[in-house]
Amino acid sequence: MTGIPLAAAGGLVVELIETINANRAHLSEIDGAIGDGDHGINMSKGFTQAGAALGDPPPPLPDALRVLSDTLFEGIGGSMGPLYGSLFSAMADTLDGAEILDGPLYGRMIRAGLDGVEEIGSAKPGDKTLLDSLAPAVDAFDAAQAEGRSFAESLDAMTLAAERGRDATRDMIAKVGRAARLGERSRGALDAGASSCCLILGTLACGVKKRLA
Amino acid sequence: MNRIINDPDLVVEDAVRGYLKAHRDLVRPTTNPRVIRHHLAPQQGKVGVVTGGGSGHEPAFLGYVGDGMIDAVAIGEIFSSPTAKSFHDAFVAADGGRGVACLYGNYAGDNMNVKLAVKKAASHDLTVKTVVANDDVPSAPKSERDKRRGVAGEILMWKVGGARAAEGADLDEVIASAQKAIDATRSIGIGLSPCIIPAVGKPNFSIENGMMEVGIGHHGEPGVEVAPVRPAKEMADLMLDHILPDLPFGRGDDLAVLVSGLGATPVMELYILYDRLSEVLEDRGMTVVHPFIGNYFTSLEMMGVTLTVMRLDGELARLVGAPARSVGLTRIPS
């Protein structure tokens, strides 16, 4: 099978919510090193609200992503509300009118998400933000597709690149956001946004692969 | 940590409810539980003045909703920007048909949420213009002033913008005066102890006993120097050494000076600091026309202080001194 029906894929968003909630303490712990330690708390607050708004069973994937996006825009504020709200909103827009999520559409979806994040934020790759896991992940997925690898293999490449990108933030000096005020002292800690973004991409990849099988 | 709270995840909700009950003469709720408006807002024919920011800085931000000040405020989680929706709802609550001036601080989250909210307002034919405060000198070099944080200088910006709107100025005039206010303002903070976000439950940074962090931010962002605590006189001199050359301020200047505690420092100590500040400023030929001493912009229970100095021209002196009534700041001209 080369794609999954969008109508039956709303559960992907439920899995994202479960992942963020399961990692609430972990993400706050990471944030505590160079931020104020509330990344997991705020993310979990927003994602939990989205879970309540989704209903059971969840709607088709584009609608479910839009519910998640709207809830983050309206519910969590901070930096992560606009950034993840833009990510999921752009992803939902890409899926409008489609029926099957296949490799090429998935590639366009995450590329649009990346563009959405770059448009609202002011960071560039290397600034120690969620872009450092998102941008290489999108590039890796595209590269794998261009090489003719399968959807599932491309998802694996994406996940690996996201993890490498997250790990690379450990050696970066933060250039934007609150951690930027630490300068050199921000080196040595993972970025919390890159960590949550890596979790989100990994969960999406797992969920899609499970449904492809 | 002993605290007067119910649920650490609901401190903002609980506090806002109490605030609304306590200050019925000044404020009203809106349909958004994270937006509070002036009891008369929106006032037809008056430019609306809006601000917003994270909680934990009380009386900022909600405490400045009042007569001659802010018309509506967007309230965020502890130390976290309000949502774009809350900023937008605050614009709507404040708009009396002549547009809205959104006067806020330079933080990544606030910048993004305000940008989204302004975009949404524009699609509903509501004109919003913004001024972003960047008065915190130690947060970036002068050559990168656009990267500096907004701290207690925001209060003087709101005072000026609010007074200008109350005079009947149009949106561009309110924006110009608020911009002029923040351009003429410089601040610096000294932290003496860390603060604790209730839901996190432990400090995420430390200041050793006997040490002070010079240039600390309102969320505990690190400063430019960690040094042993010195007498108030020396702290005052150190703070002035950082901010006076930056504008620069000099002989013949009329000033507004705002000294704010960070939450846990006794007000008595603020007056001890001000005694020296005022002496040095007058020795250098400057005149403090408008002093403000108190807890104006706090950081939960952090010990420490911020100093804000604004250089006044005729217009700023008039607007800072204009009548105002709010929980955080009241001005009754003599």
XYZ file of C-alpha atoms in Angstrom:
547
model
C 0.000 0.000 0.000
C 1.408 3.446 -0.878
C -0.939 5.670 1.079
C -3.568 5.855 3.786
C -7.104 7.245 3.531
C -7.256 10.648 5.222
C -10.795 9.972 6.425
C -9.520 7.177 8.661
C -6.307 8.890 9.792
C -7.625 11.361 12.390
C -6.247 9.015 15.050
C -2.768 10.300 14.177
C -3.634 13.480 16.043
C -4.851 11.465 19.039
C -1.454 9.745 19.061
C 0.308 13.138 18.989
C -1.693 14.216 22.030
C -0.829 10.999 23.869
C 2.861 11.476 23.094
C 2.967 15.052 24.341
C 1.100 14.153 27.521
C 3.379 11.179 28.163
C 6.390 13.475 27.812
C 5.054 16.403 29.868
C 7.596 16.037 32.672
C 10.451 15.142 30.318
C 9.934 18.247 28.149
C 9.698 20.542 31.160
C 12.873 19.004 32.533
C 14.732 19.772 29.302
C 13.300 23.291 29.238
C 14.351 23.847 32.849
C 18.015 23.674 31.880
C 17.943 26.821 29.738
C 14.344 28.047 29.763
C 11.859 28.414 32.566
C 10.839 24.782 32.772
C 7.251 25.001 31.601
C 7.458 23.743 27.996
C 5.974 20.337 28.821
C 3.322 21.847 31.085
C 2.131 24.341 28.478
C 2.293 21.893 25.571
C 0.406 19.296 27.555
C -2.232 21.875 28.524
C -2.818 22.796 24.866
C -2.721 19.275 23.468
C -5.072 18.014 26.184
C -7.564 20.745 25.274
C -7.284 19.630 21.654
C -7.996 16.050 22.716
C -11.203 17.162 24.387
C -12.210 19.139 21.282
C -11.481 16.289 18.842
C -14.264 13.966 19.941
C -14.333 10.199 19.666
C -13.874 8.930 17.059
C -11.715 11.785 15.760
C -12.650 13.488 12.478
C -10.647 12.960 9.242
C -6.990 13.983 9.435
C -7.288 17.484 7.888
C -10.083 18.399 10.323
C -8.265 16.832 13.244
C -5.110 18.813 12.427
C -7.201 21.967 12.202
C -8.749 21.308 15.622
C -5.254 20.841 17.033
C -3.990 23.998 15.326
C -6.933 26.141 16.467
C -6.632 24.885 20.029
C -2.932 25.694 20.150
C -3.482 29.172 18.688
C -6.274 29.835 21.159
C -5.146 27.809 24.130
C -1.421 27.959 24.810
C 0.075 31.263 23.701
C 3.755 31.685 24.497
C 5.980 30.935 21.515
C 4.772 27.406 21.031
C 1.124 28.349 20.391
C 1.884 30.376 17.256
C 4.695 28.082 16.066
C 2.904 24.748 16.395
C -0.425 26.364 15.516
C 1.142 27.527 12.228
C 2.764 24.128 11.639
C -0.460 22.155 11.966
C -2.585 24.751 10.212
C -0.312 24.724 7.148
C -0.298 20.926 7.199
C -4.110 20.825 7.313
C -4.371 23.299 4.410
C -2.153 21.066 2.261
C -4.439 18.091 2.785
C -7.658 19.882 1.804
C -9.428 18.140 -1.046
C -7.197 15.059 -0.991
C -8.348 11.555 -0.095
C -5.163 9.545 0.220
C -2.050 10.523 2.131
C 0.829 9.162 0.079
C 4.526 9.959 0.025
C 4.383 12.984 -2.284
C 1.446 14.530 -0.394
C 3.128 13.850 2.954
C 6.249 15.582 1.643
C 4.222 18.634 0.588
C 2.414 18.612 3.944
C 5.509 18.758 6.121
C 7.210 21.245 3.756
C 4.189 23.535 4.093
C 4.369 23.091 7.865
C 8.017 24.145 7.839
C 7.192 27.192 5.700
C 4.405 28.110 8.133
C 6.784 27.987 11.104
C 9.411 30.031 9.290
C 6.848 32.639 8.309
C 5.594 33.317 11.840
C 8.882 32.936 13.710
C 12.140 34.767 13.220
C 14.527 31.848 13.657
C 16.827 30.203 11.141
C 18.252 26.687 11.309
C 21.178 26.765 13.727
C 19.478 29.136 16.169
C 18.675 26.284 18.589
C 14.909 26.061 18.047
C 12.368 23.515 16.845
C 13.476 24.370 13.282
C 16.658 22.440 13.944
C 14.765 19.199 14.067
C 11.987 20.183 11.630
C 14.061 21.544 8.728
C 16.484 18.600 8.363
C 13.581 16.175 8.786
C 11.667 17.743 5.897
C 14.800 17.794 3.742
C 15.576 14.159 4.560
C 12.063 13.051 3.635
C 12.280 14.890 0.307
C 15.714 13.460 -0.427
C 14.540 9.922 0.292
C 11.536 10.376 -1.975
C 13.735 11.812 -4.718
C 15.948 8.715 -4.451
C 12.872 6.608 -5.090
C 12.669 5.114 -1.627
C 9.299 3.941 -0.320
C 6.975 6.068 1.815
C 7.892 4.018 4.905
C 11.620 4.270 4.220
C 11.284 8.005 3.671
C 9.507 8.304 7.037
C 12.401 6.461 8.687
C 14.859 8.865 7.075
C 12.758 11.784 8.322
C 12.659 10.462 11.887
C 16.386 9.845 11.967
C 17.108 13.346 10.661
C 14.761 14.859 13.264
C 16.572 12.992 16.040
C 19.978 14.041 14.744
C 18.731 17.603 14.426
C 17.434 17.570 17.987
C 20.723 16.165 19.282
C 22.670 18.779 17.339
C 20.948 21.539 19.309
C 22.982 20.440 22.335
C 26.079 22.095 20.907
C 24.355 25.212 19.624
C 24.167 28.653 21.196
C 20.569 29.879 21.308
C 19.975 32.880 19.049
C 16.269 33.547 19.539
C 13.740 33.214 22.338
C 14.377 33.267 26.046
C 17.374 30.943 25.972
C 19.142 33.403 23.657
C 19.744 35.597 26.703
C 22.048 32.888 28.056
C 24.508 33.188 25.184
C 27.374 30.770 25.646
C 25.685 29.333 28.740
C 22.941 27.837 26.540
C 25.466 25.397 25.097
C 25.319 21.858 26.457
C 21.541 21.555 26.781
C 19.043 20.215 24.272
C 16.475 22.676 22.955
C 13.015 21.904 24.325
C 11.232 22.949 21.112
C 13.484 20.765 18.979
C 12.798 17.934 21.412
C 9.007 18.268 21.262
C 9.140 18.665 17.472
C 11.202 15.475 17.209
C 8.607 13.648 19.308
C 5.827 14.947 17.075
C 7.576 13.927 13.845
C 8.493 10.513 15.230
C 4.931 9.879 16.368
C 3.547 10.914 12.972
C 5.993 8.591 11.206
C 5.136 5.648 13.480
C 1.421 6.265 13.101
C 1.568 6.489 9.307
C 3.740 3.374 9.040
C 1.379 1.427 11.299
C -1.516 2.374 9.011
C 0.459 1.536 5.857
C 1.187 -1.971 7.086
C 7.774 26.635 49.070
C 4.754 27.803 51.041
C 2.176 29.401 48.779
C -1.381 30.676 48.870
C -2.732 28.723 45.920
C -5.285 26.055 45.070
C -4.004 24.215 42.003
C -0.570 25.156 40.614
C -1.898 24.747 37.060
C -4.775 27.163 37.700
C -3.099 30.075 39.468
C -3.824 32.522 36.639
C -7.512 31.608 36.371
C -7.964 31.809 40.140
C -6.113 35.118 40.476
C -7.995 36.795 37.619
C -11.339 35.859 39.191
C -10.257 37.419 42.481
C -8.950 40.506 40.711
C -12.263 41.067 38.946
C -14.168 40.777 42.217
C -11.793 43.162 43.987
C -11.799 45.926 41.403
C -15.353 46.247 40.120
C -14.985 50.029 40.089
C -12.319 49.803 37.390
C -12.572 46.604 35.367
C -15.001 44.177 33.790
C -14.655 40.629 32.472
C -15.130 39.869 28.774
C -16.304 36.697 27.053
C -12.633 35.636 27.013
C -11.536 34.681 30.557
C -8.035 35.853 29.633
C -9.110 39.388 28.680
C -10.112 42.169 31.078
C -11.433 45.548 29.961
C -11.853 48.997 31.498
C -15.375 49.322 32.886
C -16.248 51.884 30.207
C -14.432 50.242 27.276
C -14.895 50.513 24.406
C -15.289 54.287 24.527
C -16.626 55.637 21.257
C -14.314 58.131 19.594
C -11.300 57.253 21.739
C -8.272 55.327 20.535
C -8.143 52.018 22.408
C -4.948 51.232 24.293
C -4.138 47.554 24.771
C -1.309 45.630 26.320
C -0.730 42.042 27.305
C 1.880 39.695 28.604
C 2.566 36.743 30.791
C 1.269 36.540 34.354
C 3.483 36.610 37.422
C 4.416 40.289 37.016
C 1.516 41.768 38.986
C 0.425 44.505 39.099
C 1.606 44.301 35.459
C -0.157 43.803 33.195
C -3.786 43.765 34.297
C -3.169 46.311 37.056
C -2.717 49.084 34.533
C -6.221 48.864 33.124
C -7.846 52.066 34.285
C -8.658 55.707 33.658
C -6.033 57.421 31.523
C -4.179 54.131 31.097
C -4.996 50.788 29.436
C -8.433 49.946 27.995
C -8.043 46.172 27.703
C -5.394 43.630 28.581
C -4.563 40.132 27.324
C -3.436 37.801 30.088
C -1.013 34.928 29.510
C 0.104 31.924 31.522
C 2.842 32.512 34.078
C 5.783 34.107 32.205
C 4.254 33.126 28.864
C 2.702 35.299 26.152
C -1.088 35.542 25.877
C -2.546 33.784 22.868
C -3.144 35.539 19.574
C -6.861 35.109 20.248
C -6.583 36.890 23.593
C -4.683 39.793 22.040
C -7.315 39.973 19.305
C -10.184 39.842 21.801
C -8.516 42.637 23.766
C -8.327 44.743 20.575
C -12.044 44.228 20.022
C -12.808 45.059 23.679
C -10.854 48.325 23.402
C -11.843 49.550 19.950
C -13.997 52.659 20.079
C -13.920 53.127 16.324
C -10.643 55.036 16.045
C -8.300 52.067 16.106
C -6.161 50.412 18.747
C -2.621 51.024 19.971
C -1.058 47.777 21.186
C 1.876 48.646 23.466
C 3.771 45.536 24.536
C 7.194 44.103 25.377
C 9.854 42.616 23.118
C 9.647 38.858 23.698
C 9.541 36.161 21.013
C 6.119 34.828 22.005
C 4.510 38.249 22.370
C 5.879 39.342 18.996
C 4.390 36.293 17.259
C 1.023 36.387 18.993
C 0.605 40.124 18.459
C 1.564 39.701 14.788
C -1.114 37.008 14.326
C -3.685 39.055 16.226
C -2.998 42.231 14.229
C -3.366 40.254 11.012
C -6.692 38.850 12.160
C -7.897 42.292 13.253
C -7.006 43.736 9.835
C -9.176 41.117 8.161
C -12.061 42.412 10.304
C -11.369 46.074 9.397
C -9.974 46.898 12.802
C -6.807 48.991 12.611
C -4.162 48.098 15.165
C -0.745 49.707 15.365
C 1.972 48.573 17.721
C 4.895 49.823 19.755
C 7.252 47.263 21.220
C 9.157 48.214 24.359
C 12.912 47.579 24.388
C 14.143 49.532 27.401
C 16.254 46.842 29.104
C 19.831 48.006 28.542
C 21.785 44.872 29.612
C 19.795 42.521 27.365
C 21.622 43.541 24.177
C 24.211 46.099 23.067
C 23.031 49.516 21.911
C 23.821 48.566 18.312
C 21.163 45.838 18.622
C 18.515 47.831 20.441
C 15.786 45.993 18.529
C 16.775 42.830 20.424
C 16.451 44.348 23.874
C 13.671 43.153 26.182
C 10.894 45.376 27.411
C 10.783 45.652 31.185
C 9.431 48.206 33.673
C 9.805 51.007 31.131
C 6.634 49.577 29.613
C 4.697 51.171 32.468
C 5.815 54.659 31.482
C 5.038 53.825 27.830
C 1.488 52.780 28.831
C 1.139 55.896 30.979
C 2.146 58.138 28.083
C 0.091 56.284 25.455
C -2.930 56.066 27.758
C -2.775 59.770 28.609
C -2.428 60.723 24.935
C -5.454 58.604 24.012
C -7.413 60.157 26.892
C -6.615 63.614 25.466
C -8.419 62.604 22.281
C -5.377 62.060 20.063
C -5.720 59.926 16.934
C -4.065 56.520 16.547
C -0.917 57.797 14.830
C -0.445 60.425 17.524
C -0.860 57.874 20.327
C 1.618 55.549 18.620
C 4.111 58.375 18.073
C 3.958 59.440 21.728
C 4.298 55.865 23.008
C 7.257 55.285 20.680
C 8.852 58.511 21.839
C 8.289 57.439 25.459
C 10.063 54.120 25.082
C 12.848 55.635 22.967
C 13.555 58.030 25.838
C 13.566 55.257 28.458
C 16.275 52.930 29.770
C 16.092 50.218 32.452
C 18.225 47.717 34.329
C 17.450 45.089 36.953
C 19.380 43.458 39.775
C 18.232 40.044 41.016
C 19.014 38.828 44.521
C 17.102 35.523 44.576
C 15.418 33.216 42.042
C 11.676 32.892 41.511
C 9.609 29.729 41.155
C 6.896 29.106 38.565
C 4.092 27.479 40.616
C 3.444 24.639 38.147
C 7.173 23.884 37.898
C 7.651 23.975 41.660
C 11.379 24.632 41.754
C 13.622 27.464 40.649
C 15.138 26.997 37.205
C 18.107 29.201 37.960
C 20.036 30.021 41.080
C 21.537 33.067 42.688
C 23.872 32.119 45.491
C 23.251 33.629 48.891
C 25.303 36.818 49.143
C 25.457 37.276 45.388
C 23.527 39.508 42.976
C 22.828 39.118 39.274
C 23.240 42.482 37.549
C 21.083 42.913 34.442
C 18.694 40.074 35.264
C 15.480 39.852 33.223
C 11.909 39.662 34.433
C 11.834 35.902 34.034
C 15.232 35.325 35.565
C 17.070 35.714 32.271
C 20.728 35.949 33.195
C 22.359 39.331 33.404
C 25.762 40.670 32.512
C 27.543 40.164 35.799
C 27.285 38.082 38.971
C 28.862 39.884 41.906
C 28.780 39.909 45.701
C 25.846 41.903 47.121
C 26.957 45.431 47.921
C 25.385 48.253 49.957
C 22.393 49.993 48.379
C 24.481 53.068 47.574
C 26.833 51.015 45.451
C 23.961 49.184 43.779
C 22.435 52.527 42.845
C 25.722 53.766 41.379
C 26.211 50.527 39.455
C 22.733 50.709 37.915
C 23.174 54.336 36.915
C 26.590 53.537 35.414
C 24.870 51.050 33.109
C 21.966 53.177 31.943
C 22.967 56.848 32.037
C 25.611 56.595 29.264
C 23.293 54.551 27.074
C 20.785 57.256 26.041
C 22.831 59.258 27.190
C 21.272 61.210 30.063
C 23.035 64.363 31.196
C 23.049 67.762 32.822
C 19.838 69.716 32.438
C 17.641 66.682 31.761
C 14.253 66.391 33.424
C 13.524 62.775 34.346
C 10.869 60.302 35.312
C 12.417 57.628 37.551
C 10.659 54.369 38.303
C 12.067 51.986 40.905
C 10.223 48.677 41.041
C 10.647 45.785 43.422
C 10.742 42.344 41.827
C 8.205 40.882 44.246
C 9.971 39.896 47.448
C 12.025 42.962 48.269
C 10.522 45.225 50.953
C 9.409 48.627 49.716
C 11.553 50.171 52.438
C 14.631 48.981 50.575
C 13.376 50.610 47.385
C 13.352 53.957 49.192
C 16.876 53.301 50.498
C 17.954 52.805 46.885
C 16.014 55.837 45.664
C 17.656 58.060 48.261
C 21.007 57.450 46.598
C 19.659 57.464 43.025
C 18.090 60.847 43.517
C 21.254 62.242 45.143
C 23.482 61.136 42.257
C 21.084 62.346 39.578
C 20.761 65.777 41.171
C 24.523 65.997 41.707
C 24.886 65.439 37.983
C 22.540 68.295 37.189
C 19.396 66.301 36.416
C 15.948 66.874 37.922
C 13.603 64.055 38.894
C 10.207 65.493 37.981
C 8.217 62.267 38.301
C 9.428 59.619 40.768
C 7.607 56.274 41.055
C 8.701 53.939 43.858
C 6.932 50.638 44.539
C 6.149 47.187 43.203
C 5.175 48.115 39.650
C 6.482 45.181 37.639
C 7.382 42.086 39.628
C 8.718 38.614 38.914
C 6.782 36.377 41.281
C 8.753 36.211 44.540
C 12.123 37.237 43.168
C 14.131 39.530 45.425
C 15.653 42.466 43.657
C 14.876 45.716 41.942
C 14.655 47.410 38.574
C 15.523 50.990 37.773
C 13.907 52.817 34.872
C 14.831 56.340 33.799
C 12.972 58.364 31.161
C 14.197 61.655 29.739
C 11.298 64.063 29.616
C 10.513 66.739 27.110
C 7.484 68.982 27.550
C 5.089 66.485 26.020
C 6.354 63.466 27.975
C 6.385 65.451 31.237
C 2.757 66.435 30.647
C 1.643 62.908 29.727
C 3.490 61.138 32.558
C 1.956 63.629 34.983
C -1.564 63.465 33.543
C -4.381 62.108 35.719
C -4.669 58.327 35.888
C -6.414 55.808 38.088
C -5.538 52.133 38.048
C -4.583 49.460 40.567
C -0.904 49.688 39.640
C -0.570 53.438 39.179
C -2.676 56.415 40.160
C -1.799 60.006 39.385
C -3.623 62.952 40.895
C -2.006 66.133 39.589
C -1.267 68.582 42.357
